[in-house]
Amino acid sequence: MKYWALLILLIFSIKESIANPYPLKPRDYYVGVNKIYQGKPATLKITDEYIKNYRTRLQEALNQDVEFAGEYVVAEWGCGSSCVIHSFINKRTGVVLDHVFGGEGGPFLEEVYLNSRLVKAFGENEADGKFYTYYYLLEGNQLKLVKMNEREPIDWVDIINYAYRK
C-alpha cells in the first residue's frame, strides 16, 4: 500500500513539473528582505543609452521612497495614450535594472513589494498570443522569470488588442 501511495505521489509530482516549467513554491511569493534602505539616494549610474536617454526621470525617481526589495525605487513615465514604462533603480547604488516593464519593453507592472524580491506583471506573450501573469524574482541585479500563469485579458484595451490580432 505504501508503494502505491508513493507511486501516485510521484506521478502527480512529475505531471506538475512537466506542465509548469516555472515552478514557484509558496515560500517564494514573499522572499523576505531584512533591511529597508533609509540613507541618501545615490547618484544615477549611466551605463547605457537607455539610461542616458531617460536620465532626468530616473534621477528624479531616486528621491522617491523605496518601494521594492528593500532598496529599489520604481521610475514611471508615460509613453503615449494608455502607455506607461516602469524601471527599477537601486536607491543605495544608483544602478538601474536591465528589465523594463510596459511600453514596448514587455509585460506591464502589476505589483511590487517593499520587503520582497517578487515582482508580478501581466501582458500578452507575443510567441503564442495569450495573456499571462508573470512572476519575477530579483537575483543579484537581475529580474529572473520564475513562473507564468495563463489568464484572461484584464481590461477593454487588452480585449480589443487581442480581438484585433485574431
Short mmCIF file of N, CA and C in Angstrom, two decimals:
data_model
loop_
_atom_site.label_atom_id
_atom_site.label_comp_id
_atom_site.label_asym_id
_atom_site.label_seq_id
_atom_site.Cartn_x
_atom_site.Cartn_y
_atom_site.Cartn_z
N MET A 1 0.83 -1.19 0.00
CA MET A 1 0.00 0.00 0.00
C MET A 1 0.87 1.26 0.00
N LYS A 2 1.95 1.23 0.80
CA LYS A 2 2.84 2.38 0.85
C LYS A 2 3.44 2.67 -0.52
N TYR A 3 3.77 1.61 -1.23
CA TYR A 3 4.39 1.77 -2.55
C TYR A 3 3.42 2.41 -3.54
N TRP A 4 2.15 2.03 -3.48
CA TRP A 4 1.15 2.62 -4.39
C TRP A 4 0.97 4.10 -4.10
N ALA A 5 0.90 4.44 -2.82
CA ALA A 5 0.74 5.85 -2.44
C ALA A 5 1.95 6.66 -2.91
N LEU A 6 3.14 6.09 -2.73
CA LEU A 6 4.36 6.77 -3.17
C LEU A 6 4.39 6.91 -4.69
N LEU A 7 3.97 5.87 -5.41
CA LEU A 7 3.93 5.91 -6.87
C LEU A 7 2.95 6.98 -7.37
N ILE A 8 1.78 7.06 -6.76
CA ILE A 8 0.79 8.07 -7.16
C ILE A 8 1.33 9.47 -6.89
N LEU A 9 1.93 9.67 -5.74
CA LEU A 9 2.53 10.97 -5.41
C LEU A 9 3.61 11.33 -6.41
N LEU A 10 4.43 10.39 -6.78
CA LEU A 10 5.50 10.62 -7.75
C LEU A 10 4.93 10.99 -9.12
N ILE A 11 3.89 10.31 -9.55
CA ILE A 11 3.27 10.60 -10.85
C ILE A 11 2.72 12.02 -10.87
N PHE A 12 2.01 12.43 -9.81
CA PHE A 12 1.46 13.79 -9.78
C PHE A 12 2.57 14.83 -9.71
N SER A 13 3.66 14.54 -9.02
CA SER A 13 4.78 15.47 -8.96
C SER A 13 5.42 15.66 -10.33
N ILE A 14 5.60 14.58 -11.04
CA ILE A 14 6.20 14.65 -12.38
C ILE A 14 5.27 15.41 -13.32
N LYS A 15 3.97 15.12 -13.25
CA LYS A 15 3.00 15.81 -14.11
C LYS A 15 3.06 17.32 -13.87
N GLU A 16 3.11 17.75 -12.62
CA GLU A 16 3.15 19.18 -12.29
C GLU A 16 4.44 19.82 -12.80
N SER A 17 5.56 19.14 -12.65
CA SER A 17 6.82 19.74 -13.10
C SER A 17 6.90 19.82 -14.62
N ILE A 18 6.27 18.89 -15.33
CA ILE A 18 6.24 18.95 -16.80
C ILE A 18 5.27 20.03 -17.26
N ALA A 19 4.12 20.13 -16.61
CA ALA A 19 3.10 21.10 -17.01
C ALA A 19 3.55 22.53 -16.75
N ASN A 20 4.36 22.75 -15.73
CA ASN A 20 4.77 24.10 -15.38
C ASN A 20 6.29 24.19 -15.35
N PRO A 21 6.90 24.70 -16.42
CA PRO A 21 8.36 24.78 -16.44
C PRO A 21 8.90 25.86 -15.52
N TYR A 22 8.04 26.67 -14.90
CA TYR A 22 8.47 27.72 -13.98
C TYR A 22 7.87 27.47 -12.61
N PRO A 23 8.34 26.45 -11.90
CA PRO A 23 7.72 26.15 -10.60
C PRO A 23 7.99 27.27 -9.60
N LEU A 24 6.97 27.69 -8.90
CA LEU A 24 7.11 28.72 -7.87
C LEU A 24 6.51 28.15 -6.60
N LYS A 25 7.34 27.94 -5.62
CA LYS A 25 6.89 27.39 -4.36
C LYS A 25 6.24 28.50 -3.54
N PRO A 26 5.27 28.17 -2.67
CA PRO A 26 4.60 29.21 -1.89
C PRO A 26 5.56 30.11 -1.12
N ARG A 27 6.65 29.56 -0.62
CA ARG A 27 7.60 30.39 0.14
C ARG A 27 8.26 31.45 -0.73
N ASP A 28 8.27 31.27 -2.04
CA ASP A 28 8.91 32.23 -2.94
C ASP A 28 8.07 33.48 -3.18
N TYR A 29 6.78 33.43 -2.85
CA TYR A 29 5.94 34.59 -3.12
C TYR A 29 6.40 35.82 -2.35
N TYR A 30 6.82 35.64 -1.13
CA TYR A 30 7.32 36.75 -0.33
C TYR A 30 8.71 36.41 0.16
N VAL A 31 9.68 36.59 -0.71
CA VAL A 31 11.06 36.32 -0.37
C VAL A 31 11.54 37.52 0.43
N GLY A 32 11.64 37.34 1.73
CA GLY A 32 11.87 38.43 2.65
C GLY A 32 13.16 39.20 2.44
N VAL A 33 13.08 40.48 2.74
CA VAL A 33 14.23 41.37 2.73
C VAL A 33 14.39 41.86 4.16
N ASN A 34 15.59 41.73 4.70
CA ASN A 34 15.81 42.04 6.11
C ASN A 34 15.83 43.53 6.42
N LYS A 35 16.39 44.35 5.53
CA LYS A 35 16.54 45.78 5.82
C LYS A 35 15.92 46.63 4.72
N ILE A 36 15.36 47.76 5.13
CA ILE A 36 14.84 48.75 4.19
C ILE A 36 15.84 49.90 4.18
N TYR A 37 16.34 50.26 3.01
CA TYR A 37 17.34 51.32 2.89
C TYR A 37 16.73 52.66 3.30
N GLN A 38 17.41 53.36 4.22
CA GLN A 38 16.93 54.63 4.75
C GLN A 38 17.87 55.79 4.41
N GLY A 39 19.00 55.50 3.76
CA GLY A 39 20.02 56.52 3.52
C GLY A 39 19.69 57.46 2.37
N LYS A 40 20.68 58.30 2.07
CA LYS A 40 20.55 59.25 0.97
C LYS A 40 20.56 58.50 -0.37
N PRO A 41 19.87 59.06 -1.37
CA PRO A 41 19.88 58.41 -2.68
C PRO A 41 21.24 58.55 -3.36
N ALA A 42 21.66 57.50 -4.02
CA ALA A 42 22.92 57.51 -4.77
C ALA A 42 22.74 58.33 -6.05
N THR A 43 23.86 58.65 -6.67
CA THR A 43 23.83 59.28 -7.99
C THR A 43 23.56 58.19 -9.02
N LEU A 44 22.74 58.51 -9.99
CA LEU A 44 22.40 57.57 -11.04
C LEU A 44 23.64 57.13 -11.81
N LYS A 45 23.79 55.82 -12.00
CA LYS A 45 24.91 55.26 -12.78
C LYS A 45 24.47 55.17 -14.24
N ILE A 46 25.08 55.98 -15.09
CA ILE A 46 24.73 55.97 -16.52
C ILE A 46 25.64 54.98 -17.22
N THR A 47 25.06 53.82 -17.55
CA THR A 47 25.85 52.72 -18.11
C THR A 47 25.48 52.35 -19.54
N ASP A 48 24.37 52.90 -20.05
CA ASP A 48 23.97 52.59 -21.42
C ASP A 48 23.11 53.71 -22.00
N GLU A 49 22.73 53.55 -23.26
CA GLU A 49 21.98 54.58 -23.98
C GLU A 49 20.58 54.79 -23.39
N TYR A 50 19.94 53.71 -22.96
CA TYR A 50 18.61 53.82 -22.35
C TYR A 50 18.66 54.73 -21.13
N ILE A 51 19.60 54.49 -20.25
CA ILE A 51 19.72 55.30 -19.03
C ILE A 51 20.07 56.74 -19.39
N LYS A 52 20.93 56.91 -20.37
CA LYS A 52 21.31 58.26 -20.80
C LYS A 52 20.08 59.01 -21.33
N ASN A 53 19.26 58.35 -22.13
CA ASN A 53 18.07 58.99 -22.71
C ASN A 53 17.04 59.39 -21.66
N TYR A 54 16.91 58.62 -20.59
CA TYR A 54 15.89 58.86 -19.57
C TYR A 54 16.49 59.28 -18.23
N ARG A 55 17.70 59.80 -18.24
CA ARG A 55 18.43 60.09 -17.00
C ARG A 55 17.70 61.06 -16.08
N THR A 56 17.03 62.07 -16.63
CA THR A 56 16.34 63.04 -15.78
C THR A 56 15.23 62.36 -14.99
N ARG A 57 14.41 61.59 -15.65
CA ARG A 57 13.30 60.91 -14.96
C ARG A 57 13.82 59.86 -13.98
N LEU A 58 14.86 59.14 -14.37
CA LEU A 58 15.43 58.11 -13.48
C LEU A 58 16.07 58.75 -12.25
N GLN A 59 16.80 59.85 -12.43
CA GLN A 59 17.43 60.53 -11.29
C GLN A 59 16.37 61.10 -10.35
N GLU A 60 15.31 61.68 -10.91
CA GLU A 60 14.21 62.20 -10.08
C GLU A 60 13.59 61.08 -9.24
N ALA A 61 13.45 59.91 -9.82
CA ALA A 61 12.83 58.78 -9.12
C ALA A 61 13.64 58.36 -7.90
N LEU A 62 14.94 58.59 -7.92
CA LEU A 62 15.77 58.22 -6.77
C LEU A 62 15.38 58.97 -5.50
N ASN A 63 14.67 60.09 -5.63
CA ASN A 63 14.22 60.85 -4.47
C ASN A 63 12.93 60.30 -3.86
N GLN A 64 12.31 59.33 -4.51
CA GLN A 64 11.09 58.71 -4.00
C GLN A 64 11.44 57.75 -2.86
N ASP A 65 10.39 57.32 -2.16
CA ASP A 65 10.56 56.30 -1.12
C ASP A 65 10.84 54.95 -1.77
N VAL A 66 11.57 54.12 -1.05
CA VAL A 66 11.85 52.75 -1.51
C VAL A 66 10.52 52.00 -1.63
N GLU A 67 10.36 51.25 -2.73
CA GLU A 67 9.11 50.52 -2.98
C GLU A 67 9.31 49.01 -3.16
N PHE A 68 10.54 48.59 -3.43
CA PHE A 68 10.74 47.20 -3.84
C PHE A 68 12.05 46.66 -3.27
N ALA A 69 12.00 45.44 -2.78
CA ALA A 69 13.17 44.67 -2.35
C ALA A 69 14.06 45.42 -1.36
N GLY A 70 13.48 46.30 -0.59
CA GLY A 70 14.22 46.97 0.47
C GLY A 70 15.11 48.12 0.05
N GLU A 71 15.39 48.27 -1.26
CA GLU A 71 16.28 49.37 -1.65
C GLU A 71 16.06 49.87 -3.08
N TYR A 72 14.97 49.49 -3.71
CA TYR A 72 14.70 49.93 -5.08
C TYR A 72 13.51 50.90 -5.13
N VAL A 73 13.63 51.89 -6.01
CA VAL A 73 12.51 52.77 -6.33
C VAL A 73 12.03 52.40 -7.72
N VAL A 74 10.79 52.77 -8.01
CA VAL A 74 10.21 52.47 -9.32
C VAL A 74 10.00 53.79 -10.06
N ALA A 75 10.70 53.96 -11.17
CA ALA A 75 10.51 55.13 -12.02
C ALA A 75 9.37 54.82 -12.98
N GLU A 76 8.51 55.81 -13.19
CA GLU A 76 7.35 55.61 -14.06
C GLU A 76 7.15 56.85 -14.91
N TRP A 77 6.93 56.65 -16.20
CA TRP A 77 6.59 57.78 -17.07
C TRP A 77 5.75 57.29 -18.23
N GLY A 78 4.96 58.21 -18.79
CA GLY A 78 4.08 57.89 -19.90
C GLY A 78 4.82 57.83 -21.21
N CYS A 79 4.27 57.04 -22.14
CA CYS A 79 4.88 56.90 -23.47
C CYS A 79 3.80 56.97 -24.55
N GLY A 80 2.71 57.69 -24.25
CA GLY A 80 1.60 57.80 -25.19
C GLY A 80 0.30 57.43 -24.50
N SER A 81 -0.79 57.49 -25.23
CA SER A 81 -2.09 57.19 -24.62
C SER A 81 -2.11 55.75 -24.13
N SER A 82 -2.49 55.59 -22.87
CA SER A 82 -2.58 54.30 -22.19
C SER A 82 -1.29 53.50 -22.27
N CYS A 83 -0.16 54.18 -22.28
CA CYS A 83 1.15 53.53 -22.30
C CYS A 83 1.98 54.09 -21.15
N VAL A 84 2.61 53.21 -20.42
CA VAL A 84 3.46 53.62 -19.30
C VAL A 84 4.66 52.69 -19.23
N ILE A 85 5.79 53.24 -18.84
CA ILE A 85 7.04 52.48 -18.69
C ILE A 85 7.45 52.51 -17.23
N HIS A 86 7.94 51.38 -16.72
CA HIS A 86 8.47 51.28 -15.36
C HIS A 86 9.89 50.75 -15.40
N SER A 87 10.75 51.38 -14.63
CA SER A 87 12.13 50.90 -14.45
C SER A 87 12.45 50.89 -12.96
N PHE A 88 13.32 49.98 -12.56
CA PHE A 88 13.74 49.88 -11.16
C PHE A 88 15.14 50.45 -11.00
N ILE A 89 15.33 51.28 -9.97
CA ILE A 89 16.64 51.86 -9.68
C ILE A 89 16.98 51.56 -8.23
N ASN A 90 18.19 51.08 -7.99
CA ASN A 90 18.65 50.82 -6.64
C ASN A 90 18.99 52.15 -5.99
N LYS A 91 18.27 52.51 -4.94
CA LYS A 91 18.45 53.79 -4.27
C LYS A 91 19.81 53.87 -3.58
N ARG A 92 20.33 52.75 -3.16
CA ARG A 92 21.62 52.72 -2.46
C ARG A 92 22.79 52.85 -3.42
N THR A 93 22.70 52.23 -4.61
CA THR A 93 23.84 52.20 -5.54
C THR A 93 23.67 53.07 -6.78
N GLY A 94 22.43 53.42 -7.14
CA GLY A 94 22.18 54.19 -8.36
C GLY A 94 22.14 53.35 -9.62
N VAL A 95 22.18 52.03 -9.49
CA VAL A 95 22.18 51.12 -10.64
C VAL A 95 20.74 50.86 -11.08
N VAL A 96 20.50 50.94 -12.40
CA VAL A 96 19.19 50.67 -12.99
C VAL A 96 19.17 49.21 -13.45
N LEU A 97 18.10 48.49 -13.08
CA LEU A 97 17.97 47.11 -13.55
C LEU A 97 17.73 47.10 -15.05
N ASP A 98 18.23 46.07 -15.73
CA ASP A 98 18.08 45.96 -17.18
C ASP A 98 16.64 45.76 -17.62
N HIS A 99 15.84 45.11 -16.80
CA HIS A 99 14.47 44.77 -17.21
C HIS A 99 13.57 45.99 -17.13
N VAL A 100 12.83 46.26 -18.21
CA VAL A 100 11.87 47.37 -18.28
C VAL A 100 10.48 46.77 -18.43
N PHE A 101 9.52 47.35 -17.73
CA PHE A 101 8.13 46.90 -17.83
C PHE A 101 7.31 47.94 -18.56
N GLY A 102 6.34 47.47 -19.35
CA GLY A 102 5.43 48.36 -20.06
C GLY A 102 6.01 48.84 -21.36
N GLY A 103 5.30 49.78 -21.98
CA GLY A 103 5.74 50.31 -23.27
C GLY A 103 5.97 49.18 -24.25
N GLU A 104 7.07 49.27 -24.97
CA GLU A 104 7.44 48.20 -25.90
C GLU A 104 8.39 47.20 -25.24
N GLY A 105 8.67 47.41 -23.95
CA GLY A 105 9.66 46.59 -23.26
C GLY A 105 9.15 45.30 -22.67
N GLY A 106 7.86 45.04 -22.75
CA GLY A 106 7.38 43.77 -22.21
C GLY A 106 6.12 43.92 -21.41
N PRO A 107 5.90 42.99 -20.48
CA PRO A 107 4.66 43.00 -19.71
C PRO A 107 4.56 44.24 -18.83
N PHE A 108 3.35 44.51 -18.38
CA PHE A 108 3.08 45.67 -17.55
C PHE A 108 3.20 45.32 -16.07
N LEU A 109 3.78 46.21 -15.31
CA LEU A 109 3.97 46.01 -13.89
C LEU A 109 2.62 45.97 -13.18
N GLU A 110 2.43 44.96 -12.34
CA GLU A 110 1.17 44.83 -11.60
C GLU A 110 1.38 45.05 -10.11
N GLU A 111 2.37 44.38 -9.52
CA GLU A 111 2.61 44.53 -8.08
C GLU A 111 4.10 44.41 -7.78
N VAL A 112 4.55 45.23 -6.83
CA VAL A 112 5.88 45.09 -6.24
C VAL A 112 5.69 45.14 -4.73
N TYR A 113 6.68 44.66 -4.01
CA TYR A 113 6.57 44.55 -2.57
C TYR A 113 7.81 45.14 -1.92
N LEU A 114 7.60 46.00 -0.92
CA LEU A 114 8.70 46.67 -0.24
C LEU A 114 9.68 45.68 0.38
N ASN A 115 9.16 44.66 1.04
CA ASN A 115 10.01 43.73 1.78
C ASN A 115 10.17 42.38 1.08
N SER A 116 10.07 42.38 -0.25
CA SER A 116 10.18 41.14 -1.01
C SER A 116 10.90 41.38 -2.33
N ARG A 117 11.46 40.31 -2.87
CA ARG A 117 12.14 40.37 -4.17
C ARG A 117 11.23 39.92 -5.31
N LEU A 118 9.94 39.76 -5.05
CA LEU A 118 8.99 39.29 -6.05
C LEU A 118 8.37 40.46 -6.80
N VAL A 119 8.30 40.34 -8.13
CA VAL A 119 7.60 41.30 -8.99
C VAL A 119 6.53 40.53 -9.74
N LYS A 120 5.33 41.10 -9.78
CA LYS A 120 4.22 40.48 -10.51
C LYS A 120 3.87 41.41 -11.68
N ALA A 121 3.78 40.85 -12.88
CA ALA A 121 3.47 41.63 -14.08
C ALA A 121 2.44 40.86 -14.90
N PHE A 122 1.89 41.52 -15.93
CA PHE A 122 0.92 40.87 -16.80
C PHE A 122 1.08 41.38 -18.21
N GLY A 123 0.64 40.59 -19.16
CA GLY A 123 0.67 41.04 -20.54
C GLY A 123 0.53 39.89 -21.51
N GLU A 124 0.54 40.26 -22.77
CA GLU A 124 0.41 39.28 -23.84
C GLU A 124 1.78 38.72 -24.20
N ASN A 125 1.82 37.42 -24.42
CA ASN A 125 3.04 36.77 -24.87
C ASN A 125 3.00 36.77 -26.40
N GLU A 126 3.94 37.46 -27.01
CA GLU A 126 3.93 37.57 -28.47
C GLU A 126 4.13 36.23 -29.17
N ALA A 127 4.77 35.28 -28.50
CA ALA A 127 5.03 33.98 -29.11
C ALA A 127 3.75 33.19 -29.37
N ASP A 128 2.81 33.24 -28.42
CA ASP A 128 1.58 32.45 -28.60
C ASP A 128 0.30 33.30 -28.60
N GLY A 129 0.41 34.61 -28.37
CA GLY A 129 -0.75 35.49 -28.41
C GLY A 129 -1.67 35.38 -27.21
N LYS A 130 -1.26 34.66 -26.17
CA LYS A 130 -2.09 34.50 -24.97
C LYS A 130 -1.63 35.49 -23.90
N PHE A 131 -2.51 35.74 -22.92
CA PHE A 131 -2.19 36.63 -21.81
C PHE A 131 -1.71 35.82 -20.62
N TYR A 132 -0.74 36.40 -19.91
CA TYR A 132 -0.15 35.71 -18.77
C TYR A 132 0.06 36.67 -17.61
N THR A 133 0.09 36.09 -16.41
CA THR A 133 0.66 36.76 -15.25
C THR A 133 2.08 36.23 -15.16
N TYR A 134 3.03 37.14 -15.03
CA TYR A 134 4.45 36.78 -14.96
C TYR A 134 4.95 37.05 -13.54
N TYR A 135 5.76 36.15 -13.02
CA TYR A 135 6.38 36.34 -11.71
C TYR A 135 7.89 36.36 -11.89
N TYR A 136 8.52 37.42 -11.39
CA TYR A 136 9.97 37.58 -11.47
C TYR A 136 10.53 37.66 -10.06
N LEU A 137 11.73 37.13 -9.88
CA LEU A 137 12.45 37.29 -8.62
C LEU A 137 13.75 38.04 -8.89
N LEU A 138 14.05 38.97 -8.01
CA LEU A 138 15.30 39.71 -8.09
C LEU A 138 16.42 38.81 -7.57
N GLU A 139 17.40 38.55 -8.42
CA GLU A 139 18.58 37.77 -8.05
C GLU A 139 19.79 38.58 -8.44
N GLY A 140 20.52 39.07 -7.45
CA GLY A 140 21.63 39.98 -7.73
C GLY A 140 21.06 41.27 -8.27
N ASN A 141 21.49 41.66 -9.46
CA ASN A 141 20.97 42.87 -10.11
C ASN A 141 20.12 42.52 -11.33
N GLN A 142 19.46 41.36 -11.30
CA GLN A 142 18.63 40.95 -12.44
C GLN A 142 17.30 40.40 -11.96
N LEU A 143 16.27 40.67 -12.76
CA LEU A 143 14.97 40.06 -12.52
C LEU A 143 14.87 38.82 -13.38
N LYS A 144 14.62 37.67 -12.74
CA LYS A 144 14.54 36.41 -13.46
C LYS A 144 13.11 35.90 -13.44
N LEU A 145 12.60 35.55 -14.62
CA LEU A 145 11.26 34.99 -14.73
C LEU A 145 11.24 33.62 -14.06
N VAL A 146 10.33 33.44 -13.08
CA VAL A 146 10.25 32.16 -12.38
C VAL A 146 8.94 31.43 -12.61
N LYS A 147 7.92 32.16 -13.10
CA LYS A 147 6.64 31.48 -13.35
C LYS A 147 5.78 32.33 -14.28
N MET A 148 4.96 31.63 -15.09
CA MET A 148 3.96 32.27 -15.96
C MET A 148 2.65 31.52 -15.76
N ASN A 149 1.57 32.25 -15.53
CA ASN A 149 0.24 31.65 -15.45
C ASN A 149 -0.64 32.26 -16.52
N GLU A 150 -1.26 31.43 -17.35
CA GLU A 150 -2.16 31.95 -18.37
C GLU A 150 -3.37 32.59 -17.69
N ARG A 151 -3.86 33.68 -18.28
CA ARG A 151 -5.01 34.39 -17.73
C ARG A 151 -5.82 35.01 -18.86
N GLU A 152 -7.00 35.48 -18.54
CA GLU A 152 -7.84 36.18 -19.50
C GLU A 152 -7.32 37.61 -19.64
N PRO A 153 -7.59 38.26 -20.78
CA PRO A 153 -7.26 39.69 -20.89
C PRO A 153 -7.93 40.44 -19.74
N ILE A 154 -7.25 41.48 -19.22
CA ILE A 154 -7.74 42.07 -17.98
C ILE A 154 -8.60 43.31 -18.13
N ASP A 155 -8.56 43.98 -19.25
CA ASP A 155 -9.41 45.16 -19.40
C ASP A 155 -9.78 45.34 -20.87
N TRP A 156 -10.56 46.34 -21.15
CA TRP A 156 -11.05 46.52 -22.52
C TRP A 156 -9.94 46.75 -23.52
N VAL A 157 -8.84 47.41 -23.11
CA VAL A 157 -7.73 47.64 -24.03
C VAL A 157 -7.11 46.30 -24.43
N ASP A 158 -6.88 45.42 -23.46
CA ASP A 158 -6.33 44.10 -23.75
C ASP A 158 -7.28 43.30 -24.64
N ILE A 159 -8.57 43.38 -24.34
CA ILE A 159 -9.55 42.62 -25.11
C ILE A 159 -9.58 43.10 -26.56
N ILE A 160 -9.58 44.43 -26.76
CA ILE A 160 -9.59 44.99 -28.12
C ILE A 160 -8.32 44.58 -28.87
N ASN A 161 -7.16 44.73 -28.22
CA ASN A 161 -5.90 44.35 -28.86
C ASN A 161 -5.89 42.87 -29.22
N TYR A 162 -6.39 42.03 -28.32
CA TYR A 162 -6.43 40.59 -28.55
C TYR A 162 -7.36 40.26 -29.71
N ALA A 163 -8.55 40.87 -29.73
CA ALA A 163 -9.53 40.60 -30.79
C ALA A 163 -9.02 41.10 -32.14
N TYR A 164 -8.33 42.23 -32.13
CA TYR A 164 -7.82 42.82 -33.37
C TYR A 164 -6.78 41.91 -34.03
N ARG A 165 -5.99 41.21 -33.23
CA ARG A 165 -4.94 40.34 -33.77
C ARG A 165 -5.48 39.03 -34.29
N LYS A 166 -6.68 38.65 -33.90
CA LYS A 166 -7.25 37.35 -34.31
C LYS A 166 -7.62 37.35 -35.77
#
